[in-house]
mmCIF file of C-alpha atoms in Angstrom:
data_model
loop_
_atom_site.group_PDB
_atom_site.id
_atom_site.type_symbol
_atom_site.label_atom_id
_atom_site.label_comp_id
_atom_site.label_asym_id
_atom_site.label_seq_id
_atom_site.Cartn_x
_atom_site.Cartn_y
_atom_site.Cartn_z
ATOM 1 C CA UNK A 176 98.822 -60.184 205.462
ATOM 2 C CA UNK A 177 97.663 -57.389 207.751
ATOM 3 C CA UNK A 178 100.279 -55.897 210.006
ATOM 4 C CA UNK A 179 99.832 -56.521 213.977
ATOM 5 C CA UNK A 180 99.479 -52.241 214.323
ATOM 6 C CA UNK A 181 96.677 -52.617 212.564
ATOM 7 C CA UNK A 182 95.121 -54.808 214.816
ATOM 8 C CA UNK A 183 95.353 -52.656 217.470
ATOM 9 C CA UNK A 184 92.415 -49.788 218.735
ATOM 10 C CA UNK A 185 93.301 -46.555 219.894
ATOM 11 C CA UNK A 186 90.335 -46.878 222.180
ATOM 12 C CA UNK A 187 90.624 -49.497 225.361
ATOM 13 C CA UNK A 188 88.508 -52.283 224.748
ATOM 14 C CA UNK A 189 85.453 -52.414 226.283
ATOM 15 C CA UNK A 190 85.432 -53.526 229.954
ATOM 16 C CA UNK A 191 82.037 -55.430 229.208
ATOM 17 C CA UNK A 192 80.270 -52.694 231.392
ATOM 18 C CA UNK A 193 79.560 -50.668 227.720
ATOM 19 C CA UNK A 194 76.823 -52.312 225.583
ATOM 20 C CA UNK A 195 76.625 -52.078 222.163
ATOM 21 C CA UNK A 196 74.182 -49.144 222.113
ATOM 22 C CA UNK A 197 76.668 -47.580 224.630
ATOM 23 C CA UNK A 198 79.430 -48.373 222.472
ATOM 24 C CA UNK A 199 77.421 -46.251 218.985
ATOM 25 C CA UNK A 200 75.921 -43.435 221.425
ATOM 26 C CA UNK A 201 80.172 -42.691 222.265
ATOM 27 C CA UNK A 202 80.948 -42.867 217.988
ATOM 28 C CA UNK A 203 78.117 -41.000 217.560
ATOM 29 C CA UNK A 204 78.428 -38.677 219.898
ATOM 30 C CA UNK A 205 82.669 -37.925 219.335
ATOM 31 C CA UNK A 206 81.086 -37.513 215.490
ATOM 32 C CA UNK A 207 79.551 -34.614 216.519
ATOM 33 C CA UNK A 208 82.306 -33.375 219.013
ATOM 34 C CA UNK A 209 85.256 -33.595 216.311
ATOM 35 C CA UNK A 210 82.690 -31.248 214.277
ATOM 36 C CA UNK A 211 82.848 -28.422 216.704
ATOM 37 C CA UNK A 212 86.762 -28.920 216.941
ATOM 38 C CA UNK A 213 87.175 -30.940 219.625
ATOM 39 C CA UNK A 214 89.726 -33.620 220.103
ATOM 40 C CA UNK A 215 88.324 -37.524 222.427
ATOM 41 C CA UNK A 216 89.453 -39.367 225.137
ATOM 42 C CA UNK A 217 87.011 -42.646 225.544
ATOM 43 C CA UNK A 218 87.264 -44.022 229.225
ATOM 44 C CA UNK A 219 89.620 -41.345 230.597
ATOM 45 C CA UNK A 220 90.522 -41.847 234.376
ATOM 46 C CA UNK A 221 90.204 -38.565 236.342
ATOM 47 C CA UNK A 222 91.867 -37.549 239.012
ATOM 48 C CA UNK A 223 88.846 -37.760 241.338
ATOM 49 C CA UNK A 224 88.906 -42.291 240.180
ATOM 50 C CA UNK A 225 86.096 -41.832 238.427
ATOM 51 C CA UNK A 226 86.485 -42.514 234.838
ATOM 52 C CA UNK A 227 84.836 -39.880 231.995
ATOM 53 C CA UNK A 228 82.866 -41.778 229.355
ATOM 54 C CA UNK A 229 84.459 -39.149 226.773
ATOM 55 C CA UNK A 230 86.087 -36.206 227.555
ATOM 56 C CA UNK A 231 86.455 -33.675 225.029
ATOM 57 C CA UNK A 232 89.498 -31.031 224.582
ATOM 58 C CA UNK A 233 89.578 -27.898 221.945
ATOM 59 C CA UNK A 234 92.467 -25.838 220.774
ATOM 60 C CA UNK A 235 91.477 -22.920 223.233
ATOM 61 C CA UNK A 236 91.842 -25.954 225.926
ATOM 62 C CA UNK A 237 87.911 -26.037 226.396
ATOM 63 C CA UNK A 238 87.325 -29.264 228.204
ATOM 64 C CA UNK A 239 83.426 -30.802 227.713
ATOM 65 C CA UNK A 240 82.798 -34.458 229.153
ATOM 66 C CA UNK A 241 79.752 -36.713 227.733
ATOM 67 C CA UNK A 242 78.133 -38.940 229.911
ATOM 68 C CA UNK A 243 76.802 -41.756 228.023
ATOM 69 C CA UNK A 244 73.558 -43.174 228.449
ATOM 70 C CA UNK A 245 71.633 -46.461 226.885
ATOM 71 C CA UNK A 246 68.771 -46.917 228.961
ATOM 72 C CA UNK A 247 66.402 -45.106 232.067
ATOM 73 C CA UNK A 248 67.943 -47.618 234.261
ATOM 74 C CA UNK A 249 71.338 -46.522 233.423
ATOM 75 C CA UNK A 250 70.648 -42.920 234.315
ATOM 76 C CA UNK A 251 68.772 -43.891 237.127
ATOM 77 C CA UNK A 252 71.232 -46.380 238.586
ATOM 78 C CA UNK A 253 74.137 -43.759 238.363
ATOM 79 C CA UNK A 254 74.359 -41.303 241.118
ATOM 80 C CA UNK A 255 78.140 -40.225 240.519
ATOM 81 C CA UNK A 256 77.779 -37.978 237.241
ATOM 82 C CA UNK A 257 77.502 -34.924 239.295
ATOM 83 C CA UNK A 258 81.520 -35.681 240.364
ATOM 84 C CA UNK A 259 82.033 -34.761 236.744
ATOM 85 C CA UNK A 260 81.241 -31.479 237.312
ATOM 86 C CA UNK A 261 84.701 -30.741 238.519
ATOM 87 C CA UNK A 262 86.679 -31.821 235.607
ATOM 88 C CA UNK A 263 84.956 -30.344 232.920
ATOM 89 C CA UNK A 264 83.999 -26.698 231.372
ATOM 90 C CA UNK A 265 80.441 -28.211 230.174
ATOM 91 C CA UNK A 266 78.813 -31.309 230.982
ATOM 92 C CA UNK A 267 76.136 -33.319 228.333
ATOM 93 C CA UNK A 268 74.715 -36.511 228.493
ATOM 94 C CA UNK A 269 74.293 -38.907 225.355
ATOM 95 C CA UNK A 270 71.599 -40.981 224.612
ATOM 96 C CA UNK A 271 69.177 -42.276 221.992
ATOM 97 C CA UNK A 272 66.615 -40.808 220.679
ATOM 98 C CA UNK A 273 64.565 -43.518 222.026
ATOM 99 C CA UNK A 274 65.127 -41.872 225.925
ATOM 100 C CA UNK A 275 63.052 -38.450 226.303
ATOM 101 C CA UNK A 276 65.188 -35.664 226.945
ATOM 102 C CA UNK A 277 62.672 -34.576 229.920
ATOM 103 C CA UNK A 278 64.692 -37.435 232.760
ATOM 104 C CA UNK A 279 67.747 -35.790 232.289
ATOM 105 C CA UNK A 280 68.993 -32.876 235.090
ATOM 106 C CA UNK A 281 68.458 -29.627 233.288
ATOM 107 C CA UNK A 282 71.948 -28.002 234.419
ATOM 108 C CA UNK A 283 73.864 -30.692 232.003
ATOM 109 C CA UNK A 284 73.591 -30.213 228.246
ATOM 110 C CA UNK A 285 71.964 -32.991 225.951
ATOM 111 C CA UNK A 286 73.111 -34.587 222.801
ATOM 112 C CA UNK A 287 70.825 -37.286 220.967
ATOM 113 C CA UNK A 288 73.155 -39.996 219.433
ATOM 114 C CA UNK A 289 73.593 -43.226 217.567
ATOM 115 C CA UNK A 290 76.493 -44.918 215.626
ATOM 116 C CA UNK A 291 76.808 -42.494 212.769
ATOM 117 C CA UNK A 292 76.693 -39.210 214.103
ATOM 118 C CA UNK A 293 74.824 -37.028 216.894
ATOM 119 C CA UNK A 294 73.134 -33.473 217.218
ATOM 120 C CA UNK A 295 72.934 -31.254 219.952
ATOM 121 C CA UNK A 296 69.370 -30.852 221.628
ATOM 122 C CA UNK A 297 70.575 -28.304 224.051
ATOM 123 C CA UNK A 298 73.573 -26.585 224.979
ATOM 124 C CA UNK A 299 75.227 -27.143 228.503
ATOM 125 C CA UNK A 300 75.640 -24.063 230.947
ATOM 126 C CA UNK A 301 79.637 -23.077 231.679
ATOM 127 C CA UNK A 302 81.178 -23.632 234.796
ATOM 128 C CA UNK A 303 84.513 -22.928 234.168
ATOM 129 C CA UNK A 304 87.606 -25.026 235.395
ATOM 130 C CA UNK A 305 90.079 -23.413 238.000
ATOM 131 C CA UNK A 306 93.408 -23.506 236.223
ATOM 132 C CA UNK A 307 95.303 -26.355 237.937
ATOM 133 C CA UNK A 308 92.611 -28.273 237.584
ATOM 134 C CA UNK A 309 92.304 -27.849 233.874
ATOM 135 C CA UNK A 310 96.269 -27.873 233.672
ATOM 136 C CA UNK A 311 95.763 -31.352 235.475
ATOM 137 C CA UNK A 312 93.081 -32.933 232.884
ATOM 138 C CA UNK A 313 95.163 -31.535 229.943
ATOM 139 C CA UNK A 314 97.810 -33.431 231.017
ATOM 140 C CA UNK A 315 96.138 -36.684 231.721
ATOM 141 C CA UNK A 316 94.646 -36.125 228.257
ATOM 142 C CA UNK A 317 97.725 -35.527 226.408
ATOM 143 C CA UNK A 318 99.571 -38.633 227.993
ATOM 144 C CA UNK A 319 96.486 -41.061 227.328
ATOM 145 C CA UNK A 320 96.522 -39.673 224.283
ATOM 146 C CA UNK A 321 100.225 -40.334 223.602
ATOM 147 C CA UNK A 322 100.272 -44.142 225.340
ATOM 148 C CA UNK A 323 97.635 -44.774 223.282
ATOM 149 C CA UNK A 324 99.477 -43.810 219.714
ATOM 150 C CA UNK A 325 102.815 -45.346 221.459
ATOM 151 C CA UNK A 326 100.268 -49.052 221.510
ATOM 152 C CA UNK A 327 99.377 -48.628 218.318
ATOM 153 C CA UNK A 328 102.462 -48.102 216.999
ATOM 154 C CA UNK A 329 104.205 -50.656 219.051
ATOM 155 C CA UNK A 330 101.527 -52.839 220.474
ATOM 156 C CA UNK A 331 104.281 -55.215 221.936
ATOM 157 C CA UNK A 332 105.926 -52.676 223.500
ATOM 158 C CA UNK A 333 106.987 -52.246 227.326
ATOM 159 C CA UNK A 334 103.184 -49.789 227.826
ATOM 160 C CA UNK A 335 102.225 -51.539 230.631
ATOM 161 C CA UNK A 336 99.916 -48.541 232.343
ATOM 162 C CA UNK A 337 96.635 -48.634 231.991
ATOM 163 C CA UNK A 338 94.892 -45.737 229.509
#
């Protein structure tokens, strides 16, 4: 018999906004990003309310956020990813390499994605964080990070935030 904490993700579940080809760009993509170091956050609320398809945190406290993309209309329907901007060291898009790389702004960096892994097709320009801002995401990170083990390991357990 398979214990409960098994049964439990350490990533929310979807909200039904993410399709499935949303859902393997994000594997794909956190693939690559835990191959240059980096520790993920899926769905991360930011201080701003908006809420960071992946966020990405290093051991030199780098912090990268990956919009995620599945479709023209999804890029063309979303005016907001420029508030990301302001939480985030480097900014990249995901997609498929079904989407050409040319509709994408040219000050984000671009990574070409599906469910088993990702590359980077270009690099994103640094804009680096002011310090209590980064000092803020770190800590959000961390303590998503930490309700999300504390589900896991307890899934009945008095959580009762959302992460």
């Amino acid at each position: 018999m398979e214990s409960p904490a098994r049964q439990v993700s350490l990533v929310p579940p979807p909200d039904r906004r993410q399709s499935e080809t949303a859902l393997a760009i994000a594997r794909g993509a956190a693939r690559l990003l835990w191959s240059l170091g980096f520790s993920c956050i899926s769905e991360l609320p930011l201080p701003s309310g908006r809420r960071a398809d992946l966020v990405a945190l290093n051991e030199r406290g780098e912090i990268w956020i990956v919009e995620i993309k599945s479709s023209i209309e999804d890029l063309r329907a979303d005016q907001k990813w420029q508030d990301y901007r302001a939480h985030c060291d480097r900014l990249f898009f995901a997609f498929t390499q079904d989407l050409p790389c040319e509709i994408f702004p040219a000050e984000t960096g671009l990574i070409v994605a599906d469910a088993y892994g990702a590359h980077m097709h270009c690099e994103a320009p640094e804009h680096r964080l002011h310090g209590a801002t980064r000092r803020s995401l770190m800590l959000a990170f961390a303590r998503a990070a930490a309700l999300r083990l504390s589900a896991l390991a307890d899934p009945d357990g008095p959580h009762g935030v959302e992460f």
